[in-house]
Amino acid sequence: MNGTPRDKRMSIDEVVGSLASGMTIGIGGWGPRRKPMALVRAILRSDLTDLTIVSWGGADVGLLVRAGKVRRLVYAFVSLDSIPLEPNFQRARQAGTIPEVVELDEGMFQTGLRAAAQRLPFLPMRAGLGSDVLVNNPWIETVTSPYEDGETFVAVPALRLDVALVHLNRADCHGNATYLGPDPYFDDLFAMAADRTYLSVEQVVDTAGLTVDTPVQRLLLSRMLVDGVVETPNGAHFTTCTPDYERDEKFQKAYAAAASGSDEDWAAFEQRFLAGDEDAYQAAVRTFAEEAR
Amino acid sequence: MSECTRADVCAAAIADAFADDGEIFASPMGLLPMLGVRLAKLTANPDLVISDGESLFLAGVPPLFAKADVVEGWIPFRRVFDVVANGPRHVMMGATQVDRHGNQNISAIGDFAKPTRQLLGSRGAPGNTVNNRTSYWVPRHSPRVFVERVDVVSGVGPARAREAGPAAARFNDIHRIVSNLGVFDVRGPDDTLRLLSVHPGVTVDEVLEASGCAIHVDADTATTREPTLEELVLIREVLDPKGLRFKEVPQ
């Protein structure tokens, strides 16, 4: 007994092995920024299916819907930013291959996570009133203020998650983690909205190392919110993980071209980059970078 | 100084949309809106609060896509939602469709259940339009953009907001729609689209022909003002020396 909290380091396969078909999985980051892509790629390789995915979506959503992993998708947008429309998502929507879609306003999405994080069934807000978000999701109710204003608001339902997957820059082996980039996004909120949270990071350091050259305010996740820590260098590729790396625009272009090309184009992309494990992916990315130079 | 271009006129018209906003967060989506907002801050409204479009409030007014500037605050996405709900913000968004009643669509074209063209998703449009001042920028005015009814209501116009009740209507404020042909608001009969001005060289008939819905036209329609010499210098030499604006509005 050394008095330190437990070591939560896991492998990618151990994380994905603990997931089950039919689960509701929240994916942190924002669009094409700091997405836990190594964990997403591992889901692609698994036999998991019938998932509910909750994400401010980028290629995580595109890849999972293209692979037919998603039964229900909860999103406010899906975008690659420098390429505004995500071609795999667009294709899936236009072919009608996502059985259930829940398109929310961005702020409603945050409020839904907040409700889940506070263990409430809903929280009220204005966003959504008058828009087709309420028409296309008729199960979302309104609530009337019990106070004298008597106004009617959207009762944004809690976005309760079975599991949250997030990617940060640094963590210790216990699950305390810092983001070093410009924006925390909502990863702590995803963690609080979830029963379990798996964290992938660029680098695992000792606890003292987390704040040796980094303000304590950058500690976004406390270990009490984290169930597993995976060290996956370049694990957010091809999304941003500032300052460790920026978005791989050349790779993103290749991804988008394959996704909006023929079935053969996509099969070739999959074969080259997604058929093997994460090490094989990273090796293929290195080769791609050398060829593109 | 050579004659001003259509893009310069659009930038000044966008700047005018932010001229009387006072000290609020001007939040432009897209290139011309970013140019227009920065122009407004350098001219009519120095109190505007602007960001780098990522996570920083900027104290200066740097050229488009410049990296370095004095920072005066932190505005990560989570705080943007706080400002939206709190109100001191004017957003100018794009619009794949905008209808006669000032409703906007960036979600999908066709039937939502199986769209013919999936777009971004509703993003923050529903929340923006019931919480803070909202304007739209349309770089290519056409009958496919200005439609009788949008396929999906992302941004909420005044009539829909009223129907949804006081909580929706209270802060609904669709301010301006600026296109490459003219400037509009939603103060026509029954809060419908109204043509405020046509850009120099554009006729009212051209605007109406390029629109797929009726637009109210007053007896005398103004011509959008040309940028001043000072504004032209700011646009050409300070904010957009590389001429990025011509990618959105060709010369």
Coordinates of C-alpha atoms in Angstrom, one line a residue:
Chain A
M1 CA 0.0 0.0 0.0
N2 CA 1.7 3.2 -1.1
G3 CA -1.3 5.5 -0.6
T4 CA -1.6 6.5 -4.3
P5 CA -4.8 6.1 -6.3
R6 CA -5.1 3.2 -8.7
D7 CA -3.4 3.0 -12.0
K8 CA -6.0 3.1 -14.8
R9 CA -3.9 2.6 -17.8
M10 CA -5.5 0.4 -20.4
S11 CA -4.9 -0.6 -24.0
I12 CA -7.2 0.5 -26.8
D13 CA -8.5 -3.0 -27.2
E14 CA -9.3 -3.3 -23.5
V15 CA -11.4 -0.1 -23.8
V16 CA -13.3 -1.3 -26.8
G17 CA -13.6 -4.8 -25.3
S18 CA -15.5 -3.2 -22.4
L19 CA -18.1 -1.7 -24.7
A20 CA -21.3 -3.4 -25.8
S21 CA -23.6 -3.2 -28.8
G22 CA -26.6 -1.0 -28.3
M23 CA -24.7 1.4 -26.0
T24 CA -25.0 5.2 -26.0
I25 CA -21.5 6.6 -26.6
G26 CA -20.6 10.3 -26.3
I27 CA -17.6 11.4 -28.2
G28 CA -15.8 14.5 -27.0
G29 CA -13.9 17.2 -29.0
W30 CA -15.7 19.5 -31.5
G31 CA -16.1 18.9 -35.2
P32 CA -12.6 18.2 -36.6
R33 CA -10.9 19.1 -33.3
R34 CA -9.4 16.9 -30.6
K35 CA -11.4 13.8 -31.4
P36 CA -10.5 10.5 -29.7
M37 CA -9.9 9.1 -33.2
A38 CA -7.8 6.1 -32.1
L39 CA -10.7 4.9 -30.0
V40 CA -13.1 5.5 -32.9
R41 CA -10.9 3.6 -35.2
A42 CA -10.9 0.7 -32.7
I43 CA -14.7 0.7 -32.7
L44 CA -14.6 0.5 -36.5
R45 CA -12.5 -2.7 -36.2
S46 CA -14.8 -4.2 -33.6
D47 CA -18.0 -6.1 -34.1
L48 CA -19.9 -3.5 -32.0
T49 CA -23.2 -2.4 -33.7
D50 CA -26.5 -0.7 -33.0
L51 CA -24.8 2.3 -31.3
T52 CA -26.3 5.6 -30.2
I53 CA -23.6 8.2 -30.9
V54 CA -23.8 11.6 -29.3
S55 CA -21.3 14.0 -30.9
W56 CA -20.6 17.5 -32.1
G57 CA -19.6 15.6 -35.2
G58 CA -16.6 15.5 -37.4
A59 CA -15.0 12.5 -39.1
D60 CA -15.8 10.4 -36.0
V61 CA -19.4 10.5 -37.0
G62 CA -18.6 10.1 -40.7
L63 CA -16.5 7.0 -40.2
L64 CA -19.0 5.3 -37.8
V65 CA -22.1 5.9 -40.0
R66 CA -20.2 4.8 -43.1
A67 CA -19.4 1.6 -41.3
G68 CA -23.0 1.0 -40.4
K69 CA -22.3 1.1 -36.6
V70 CA -24.9 3.7 -35.8
R71 CA -28.6 3.1 -35.1
R72 CA -29.2 6.5 -33.6
L73 CA -27.2 9.7 -34.1
V74 CA -27.5 12.8 -31.9
Y75 CA -25.7 15.8 -33.3
A76 CA -26.1 19.6 -33.9
F77 CA -23.7 19.6 -36.9
V78 CA -21.3 17.3 -38.7
S79 CA -18.4 19.2 -40.3
L80 CA -14.7 19.0 -41.2
D81 CA -14.4 22.9 -41.1
S82 CA -11.9 23.4 -43.9
I83 CA -14.2 21.0 -45.8
P84 CA -17.6 22.2 -44.6
L85 CA -19.7 19.1 -45.3
E86 CA -18.7 15.7 -44.0
P87 CA -19.0 13.5 -47.1
N88 CA -19.7 10.2 -45.3
F89 CA -22.3 11.7 -43.1
Q90 CA -23.9 13.5 -46.1
R91 CA -23.9 10.2 -48.0
A92 CA -25.5 8.3 -45.2
R93 CA -28.2 10.9 -44.6
Q94 CA -29.0 11.1 -48.3
A95 CA -29.2 7.3 -48.6
G96 CA -31.3 7.1 -45.4
T97 CA -28.9 4.6 -43.8
I98 CA -29.0 6.1 -40.3
P99 CA -32.1 4.6 -38.8
E100 CA -32.7 7.4 -36.3
V101 CA -31.4 11.0 -36.3
V102 CA -31.8 13.6 -33.6
E103 CA -30.6 16.9 -34.9
L104 CA -30.4 19.5 -32.1
D105 CA -29.3 23.1 -31.8
E106 CA -25.7 23.4 -30.5
G107 CA -26.8 25.0 -27.2
M108 CA -29.5 22.4 -26.7
F109 CA -26.9 19.8 -27.1
Q110 CA -24.8 21.4 -24.3
T111 CA -27.9 21.8 -22.1
G112 CA -28.8 18.1 -22.7
L113 CA -25.4 17.1 -21.4
R114 CA -25.7 19.5 -18.5
A115 CA -29.0 18.0 -17.5
A116 CA -27.4 14.5 -17.6
A117 CA -24.4 15.8 -15.7
Q118 CA -26.8 17.2 -13.0
R119 CA -28.8 13.9 -13.0
L120 CA -31.9 15.9 -14.1
P121 CA -34.4 14.6 -16.7
F122 CA -34.3 17.9 -18.5
L123 CA -33.3 21.6 -18.3
P124 CA -35.3 24.5 -19.8
M125 CA -34.0 26.9 -22.5
R126 CA -35.2 29.1 -25.3
A127 CA -33.2 27.4 -28.1
G128 CA -35.3 25.3 -30.4
L129 CA -38.5 27.3 -29.9
G130 CA -40.1 28.0 -33.3
S131 CA -37.5 25.9 -35.2
D132 CA -37.9 22.6 -36.9
V133 CA -35.7 21.0 -34.3
L134 CA -39.0 20.6 -32.3
V135 CA -40.9 19.5 -35.4
N136 CA -38.4 16.8 -36.4
N137 CA -38.1 15.6 -32.8
P138 CA -41.7 15.6 -31.7
W139 CA -40.8 13.7 -28.5
I140 CA -39.0 16.8 -27.2
E141 CA -41.5 18.5 -24.9
T142 CA -41.9 22.1 -23.7
V143 CA -42.3 23.2 -20.1
T144 CA -44.2 26.2 -18.7
S145 CA -42.5 28.4 -16.1
P146 CA -44.3 28.0 -12.7
Y147 CA -43.4 31.7 -11.9
E148 CA -45.4 34.8 -12.9
D149 CA -43.8 35.1 -16.4
G150 CA -45.6 32.0 -17.4
E151 CA -43.4 31.6 -20.5
T152 CA -43.1 28.2 -22.2
F153 CA -39.6 26.9 -22.9
V154 CA -38.0 23.8 -24.4
A155 CA -37.5 21.1 -21.9
V156 CA -34.2 19.8 -23.3
P157 CA -34.0 16.1 -22.4
A158 CA -30.9 14.9 -20.6
L159 CA -28.3 13.3 -22.9
R160 CA -27.4 10.5 -20.6
L161 CA -24.4 8.5 -21.8
D162 CA -23.3 5.0 -21.0
V163 CA -19.8 5.9 -22.0
A164 CA -17.8 9.0 -22.9
L165 CA -14.7 8.8 -25.1
V166 CA -12.4 11.9 -25.0
H167 CA -8.9 12.8 -26.0
L168 CA -6.6 15.2 -24.2
N169 CA -3.0 16.2 -24.3
R170 CA -1.6 14.9 -21.0
A171 CA -2.8 12.7 -18.1
D172 CA -1.4 10.9 -15.2
C173 CA -2.1 7.2 -14.9
H174 CA -4.9 7.9 -12.5
G175 CA -7.0 10.0 -15.0
N176 CA -6.2 13.6 -14.0
A177 CA -5.8 15.3 -17.4
T178 CA -4.9 18.7 -19.0
Y179 CA -5.8 20.2 -22.3
L180 CA -3.0 22.4 -23.7
G181 CA -4.9 23.8 -26.7
P182 CA -7.1 26.9 -27.1
D183 CA -10.4 25.3 -26.0
P184 CA -11.5 22.7 -23.5
Y185 CA -14.5 22.0 -25.7
F186 CA -17.0 20.0 -23.5
D187 CA -15.0 17.0 -22.5
D188 CA -15.6 17.4 -18.7
L189 CA -19.3 17.7 -19.4
F190 CA -19.3 14.5 -21.5
A191 CA -17.5 12.8 -18.6
M192 CA -20.1 14.0 -16.1
A193 CA -23.0 12.9 -18.3
A194 CA -21.6 9.4 -18.7
D195 CA -21.6 6.3 -16.4
R196 CA -18.0 5.6 -17.6
T197 CA -15.3 7.7 -19.2
Y198 CA -12.4 6.5 -21.2
L199 CA -9.6 9.0 -21.8
S200 CA -7.0 8.8 -24.5
V201 CA -4.0 11.1 -24.3
E202 CA -0.9 12.1 -26.3
Q203 CA 1.3 11.3 -23.3
V204 CA 1.0 9.9 -19.8
V205 CA 3.2 11.8 -17.3
D206 CA 3.6 11.6 -13.6
T207 CA 1.1 13.6 -11.5
A208 CA 3.7 16.3 -10.7
G209 CA 4.5 16.7 -14.4
L210 CA 0.9 17.8 -15.1
T211 CA 1.5 21.2 -13.5
V212 CA 5.2 21.6 -13.7
D213 CA 5.0 24.0 -16.7
T214 CA 1.3 24.2 -17.1
P215 CA -1.2 26.3 -15.1
V216 CA -3.4 24.3 -12.8
Q217 CA -6.5 25.8 -14.5
R218 CA -5.7 23.6 -17.5
L219 CA -6.6 20.5 -15.5
L220 CA -9.9 19.7 -17.1
L221 CA -10.6 16.2 -15.9
S222 CA -10.3 14.8 -12.4
R223 CA -9.6 11.1 -11.9
M224 CA -12.9 10.7 -10.1
L225 CA -14.5 11.2 -13.6
V226 CA -12.2 8.8 -15.4
D227 CA -12.3 5.0 -15.7
G228 CA -9.5 4.3 -18.0
V229 CA -6.5 6.1 -19.5
V230 CA -4.9 5.1 -22.8
E231 CA -1.7 6.5 -24.1
T232 CA -2.2 7.0 -27.9
P233 CA 0.4 9.3 -29.4
N234 CA -1.1 11.0 -32.5
G235 CA -4.4 9.4 -31.3
A236 CA -6.5 12.4 -32.4
H237 CA -5.1 12.2 -36.0
F238 CA -6.4 13.6 -38.4
T239 CA -8.2 16.1 -36.2
T240 CA -6.4 18.9 -34.2
C241 CA -4.6 18.2 -31.0
T242 CA -3.1 21.7 -30.5
P243 CA -0.2 22.3 -29.5
D244 CA 1.0 18.7 -30.1
Y245 CA -0.2 18.9 -33.7
E246 CA -2.6 20.7 -36.0
R247 CA -5.2 19.1 -38.3
D248 CA -3.6 17.0 -41.1
E249 CA -5.2 18.9 -44.0
K250 CA -3.6 16.7 -46.6
F251 CA -4.9 13.6 -45.0
Q252 CA -8.3 15.1 -44.5
K253 CA -8.5 15.9 -48.2
A254 CA -7.6 12.3 -49.1
Y255 CA -10.3 11.1 -46.6
A256 CA -12.9 13.4 -48.1
A257 CA -12.0 12.5 -51.7
A258 CA -12.3 8.8 -50.9
A259 CA -15.5 9.3 -49.0
S260 CA -17.2 11.2 -51.8
G261 CA -15.8 9.0 -54.5
S262 CA -16.8 5.6 -55.7
D263 CA -17.3 2.5 -53.5
E264 CA -13.9 1.3 -54.9
D265 CA -12.3 4.6 -53.8
W266 CA -13.6 4.1 -50.3
A267 CA -12.6 0.5 -50.2
A268 CA -9.1 1.4 -51.2
F269 CA -8.9 4.0 -48.4
E270 CA -10.2 1.6 -45.8
Q271 CA -7.8 -1.1 -47.0
R272 CA -4.9 1.2 -46.8
F273 CA -5.6 3.0 -43.5
L274 CA -8.3 1.2 -41.5
A275 CA -7.9 -2.5 -42.0
G276 CA -5.1 -3.0 -39.4
D277 CA -4.7 -1.9 -35.8
E278 CA -3.7 1.6 -34.5
D279 CA 0.0 0.9 -35.0
A280 CA -0.7 -0.1 -38.6
Y281 CA -2.8 3.1 -39.1
Q282 CA 0.0 5.3 -37.8
A283 CA 2.6 3.6 -40.0
A284 CA 0.3 4.1 -43.0
V285 CA -0.1 7.8 -42.1
R286 CA 3.7 8.2 -41.9
T287 CA 4.0 6.7 -45.4
F288 CA 1.2 8.9 -46.7
A289 CA 3.0 12.0 -45.3
E290 CA 6.3 11.0 -46.9
E291 CA 4.6 10.5 -50.3
A292 CA 2.7 13.7 -50.0
R293 CA 5.8 15.7 -49.3
Chain B
M1 CA -8.2 55.0 -56.1
S2 CA -9.9 52.8 -58.7
E3 CA -13.6 52.2 -58.6
C4 CA -14.9 50.1 -55.7
T5 CA -15.9 46.5 -56.4
R6 CA -19.1 44.7 -55.5
A7 CA -17.2 42.9 -52.7
D8 CA -16.2 46.3 -51.2
V9 CA -19.9 47.4 -51.3
C10 CA -20.9 44.2 -49.6
A11 CA -18.3 44.7 -46.9
A12 CA -19.5 48.2 -46.2
A13 CA -23.2 47.0 -46.1
I14 CA -22.2 44.3 -43.6
A15 CA -20.3 46.9 -41.6
D16 CA -23.4 49.1 -41.5
A17 CA -25.5 46.2 -40.1
F18 CA -23.2 46.3 -37.0
A19 CA -22.9 50.1 -36.8
D20 CA -25.5 50.7 -34.0
D21 CA -24.8 47.6 -32.0
G22 CA -22.6 49.2 -29.3
E23 CA -20.5 47.1 -27.0
I24 CA -21.5 43.6 -27.9
F25 CA -19.9 40.4 -29.4
A26 CA -20.0 40.6 -33.2
S27 CA -19.9 37.0 -34.4
P28 CA -19.4 36.6 -38.1
M29 CA -19.6 33.3 -39.9
G30 CA -17.7 33.3 -43.2
L31 CA -15.3 35.6 -44.9
L32 CA -17.3 38.7 -46.0
P33 CA -19.0 38.9 -42.6
M34 CA -15.6 38.8 -40.9
L35 CA -14.4 41.5 -43.2
G36 CA -17.5 43.6 -42.6
V37 CA -17.4 43.3 -38.8
R38 CA -13.7 44.3 -38.7
L39 CA -14.5 47.2 -40.9
A40 CA -17.3 48.3 -38.6
K41 CA -14.9 48.1 -35.6
L42 CA -12.4 50.3 -37.4
T43 CA -15.0 52.9 -38.4
A44 CA -18.6 53.3 -37.1
N45 CA -18.4 51.1 -34.0
P46 CA -15.1 50.8 -32.2
D47 CA -16.8 49.3 -29.1
L48 CA -17.6 46.0 -30.9
V49 CA -16.1 43.0 -29.3
I50 CA -14.5 40.7 -31.9
S51 CA -12.9 37.3 -31.8
D52 CA -10.4 35.3 -33.8
G53 CA -13.3 32.9 -34.7
E54 CA -11.6 30.3 -32.5
S55 CA -11.3 31.0 -28.8
L56 CA -9.9 34.5 -28.3
F57 CA -11.3 38.0 -28.0
L58 CA -9.0 40.3 -29.9
A59 CA -8.2 43.8 -28.7
G60 CA -6.9 45.0 -32.1
V61 CA -8.3 44.6 -35.6
P62 CA -6.0 42.3 -37.5
P63 CA -6.2 41.4 -41.2
L64 CA -8.3 38.4 -42.1
F65 CA -6.7 35.2 -40.9
A66 CA -3.7 36.9 -39.3
K67 CA -2.4 34.9 -36.4
A68 CA -1.0 37.5 -33.9
D69 CA -2.9 40.2 -32.1
V70 CA -3.4 41.6 -28.6
V71 CA -5.8 39.4 -26.7
E72 CA -8.5 40.8 -24.5
G73 CA -10.4 37.8 -23.5
W74 CA -11.2 34.1 -23.8
I75 CA -14.2 32.8 -25.6
P76 CA -14.1 29.0 -26.0
F77 CA -17.3 27.4 -27.4
R78 CA -18.8 26.8 -24.0
R79 CA -18.7 30.6 -23.3
V80 CA -20.2 31.4 -26.6
F81 CA -23.3 29.5 -25.6
D82 CA -23.4 31.5 -22.3
V83 CA -23.2 34.8 -24.3
V84 CA -25.9 33.6 -26.7
A85 CA -28.3 32.9 -23.8
N86 CA -27.3 36.1 -22.1
G87 CA -27.9 38.2 -25.2
P88 CA -25.1 40.7 -25.9
R89 CA -24.3 39.3 -29.3
H90 CA -25.0 39.9 -33.0
V91 CA -24.3 36.9 -35.3
M92 CA -24.2 37.0 -39.0
M93 CA -24.7 33.5 -40.4
G94 CA -24.8 32.0 -43.8
A95 CA -28.1 30.8 -45.3
T96 CA -28.5 28.0 -47.8
Q97 CA -32.2 29.0 -48.0
V98 CA -34.0 32.0 -46.6
D99 CA -37.7 32.4 -47.0
R100 CA -40.2 35.3 -47.3
H101 CA -40.8 35.2 -43.6
G102 CA -37.1 35.4 -42.7
N103 CA -36.7 31.7 -41.7
Q104 CA -33.3 30.3 -42.6
N105 CA -32.1 26.8 -43.4
I106 CA -28.6 25.3 -43.1
S107 CA -29.8 21.8 -42.1
A108 CA -30.9 19.9 -45.2
I109 CA -32.5 20.3 -48.6
G110 CA -35.7 18.3 -49.3
D111 CA -37.4 16.0 -46.8
F112 CA -35.6 15.9 -43.5
A113 CA -36.1 12.2 -43.1
K114 CA -34.2 11.5 -46.3
P115 CA -32.8 14.8 -47.7
T116 CA -31.7 15.2 -51.3
R117 CA -28.8 17.2 -49.9
Q118 CA -27.6 17.0 -46.3
L119 CA -26.0 20.3 -45.2
L120 CA -24.3 21.1 -41.9
G121 CA -27.1 20.6 -39.5
S122 CA -28.9 23.3 -37.6
R123 CA -25.7 24.3 -35.7
G124 CA -26.6 27.3 -33.4
A125 CA -29.2 28.9 -35.6
P126 CA -32.3 27.9 -33.5
G127 CA -30.6 29.3 -30.3
N128 CA -29.2 32.4 -32.0
T129 CA -32.5 33.5 -33.5
V130 CA -34.5 33.3 -30.2
N131 CA -31.7 34.8 -28.1
N132 CA -29.7 37.5 -29.9
R133 CA -29.6 39.7 -33.0
T134 CA -29.1 37.7 -36.1
S135 CA -28.3 38.7 -39.7
Y136 CA -27.6 36.6 -42.8
W137 CA -25.1 36.8 -45.6
V138 CA -25.9 35.3 -49.0
P139 CA -22.9 35.6 -51.5
R140 CA -24.9 34.2 -54.4
H141 CA -28.4 35.6 -54.6
S142 CA -30.6 33.1 -56.5
P143 CA -34.2 31.7 -56.6
R144 CA -32.9 28.6 -54.9
V145 CA -31.7 30.6 -51.9
F146 CA -34.6 33.1 -51.6
V147 CA -37.5 30.7 -51.5
E148 CA -41.2 30.8 -50.5
R149 CA -40.7 28.3 -47.7
V150 CA -37.4 26.8 -46.4
D151 CA -37.2 23.0 -46.3
V152 CA -36.0 23.0 -42.7
V153 CA -36.4 25.9 -40.3
S154 CA -33.0 26.3 -38.6
G155 CA -33.1 30.0 -37.9
V156 CA -36.5 31.3 -36.8
G157 CA -38.1 34.3 -38.4
P158 CA -40.4 36.7 -36.6
A159 CA -43.8 35.1 -37.5
R160 CA -42.6 31.6 -36.4
A161 CA -41.2 33.1 -33.2
R162 CA -44.5 34.8 -32.4
E163 CA -46.4 31.6 -33.0
A164 CA -44.0 29.8 -30.6
G165 CA -44.9 32.2 -27.8
P166 CA -43.4 35.0 -25.8
A167 CA -40.3 33.1 -24.8
A168 CA -39.4 32.6 -28.4
A169 CA -40.4 36.1 -29.7
R170 CA -39.0 38.2 -26.8
F171 CA -35.5 38.4 -28.1
N172 CA -36.0 37.4 -31.8
D173 CA -34.4 40.1 -33.8
I174 CA -33.7 39.3 -37.5
H175 CA -31.7 42.4 -38.4
R176 CA -30.4 42.4 -42.0
I177 CA -29.9 40.1 -44.9
V178 CA -27.1 41.2 -47.1
S179 CA -26.7 39.5 -50.5
N180 CA -24.4 40.2 -53.4
L181 CA -27.3 42.1 -55.0
G182 CA -28.9 44.1 -52.2
V183 CA -29.7 44.6 -48.5
F184 CA -33.0 43.4 -46.9
D185 CA -34.8 43.3 -43.6
V186 CA -38.0 41.6 -42.5
R187 CA -40.1 44.7 -42.0
G188 CA -42.3 44.2 -45.0
P189 CA -46.0 43.5 -44.6
D190 CA -46.6 40.9 -41.9
D191 CA -42.9 40.8 -41.1
T192 CA -41.8 39.6 -44.5
L193 CA -38.7 40.3 -46.6
R194 CA -38.3 43.9 -47.7
L195 CA -35.7 45.3 -50.1
L196 CA -33.9 48.1 -48.4
S197 CA -31.3 48.9 -51.1
V198 CA -29.9 47.5 -54.3
H199 CA -26.1 47.6 -54.8
P200 CA -24.8 50.0 -57.4
G201 CA -25.3 48.7 -60.9
V202 CA -28.1 46.3 -59.8
T203 CA -31.8 47.1 -60.6
V204 CA -34.8 46.2 -58.5
D205 CA -36.1 44.0 -61.3
E206 CA -32.8 42.0 -61.2
V207 CA -33.3 41.4 -57.5
L208 CA -36.8 40.2 -57.9
E209 CA -36.0 38.0 -60.9
A210 CA -33.2 36.4 -58.9
S211 CA -35.6 35.6 -56.0
G212 CA -37.9 32.6 -55.7
C213 CA -40.3 34.4 -53.5
A214 CA -42.1 37.8 -53.3
I215 CA -40.1 40.6 -51.8
H216 CA -41.7 43.8 -50.6
V217 CA -40.4 46.9 -52.5
D218 CA -41.0 50.4 -51.3
A219 CA -41.8 53.1 -53.8
D220 CA -38.3 54.5 -53.7
T221 CA -35.6 51.9 -53.2
A222 CA -32.2 53.3 -52.2
T223 CA -28.9 52.4 -53.7
T224 CA -26.5 50.7 -51.3
R225 CA -23.8 53.3 -50.4
E226 CA -20.4 52.9 -51.8
P227 CA -17.6 52.6 -49.3
T228 CA -15.8 55.8 -48.3
L229 CA -12.2 56.4 -49.4
E230 CA -11.2 55.6 -45.8
E231 CA -13.1 52.3 -45.9
L232 CA -11.6 51.3 -49.2
V233 CA -8.1 51.9 -47.9
L234 CA -8.9 49.8 -44.8
I235 CA -10.4 47.0 -46.9
R236 CA -7.7 46.9 -49.5
E237 CA -4.6 47.8 -47.6
V238 CA -5.3 46.7 -44.0
L239 CA -7.9 44.0 -43.7
D240 CA -7.8 42.1 -47.0
P241 CA -4.7 43.0 -48.9
K242 CA -4.7 39.5 -50.6
G243 CA -8.2 40.1 -52.0
L244 CA -9.7 37.0 -50.4
R245 CA -13.1 38.7 -50.6
F246 CA -13.1 38.1 -54.4
K247 CA -13.4 34.4 -53.8
E248 CA -16.8 35.0 -52.3
V249 CA -17.9 37.9 -54.5
P250 CA -16.0 37.8 -57.8
Q251 CA -15.0 41.1 -59.4

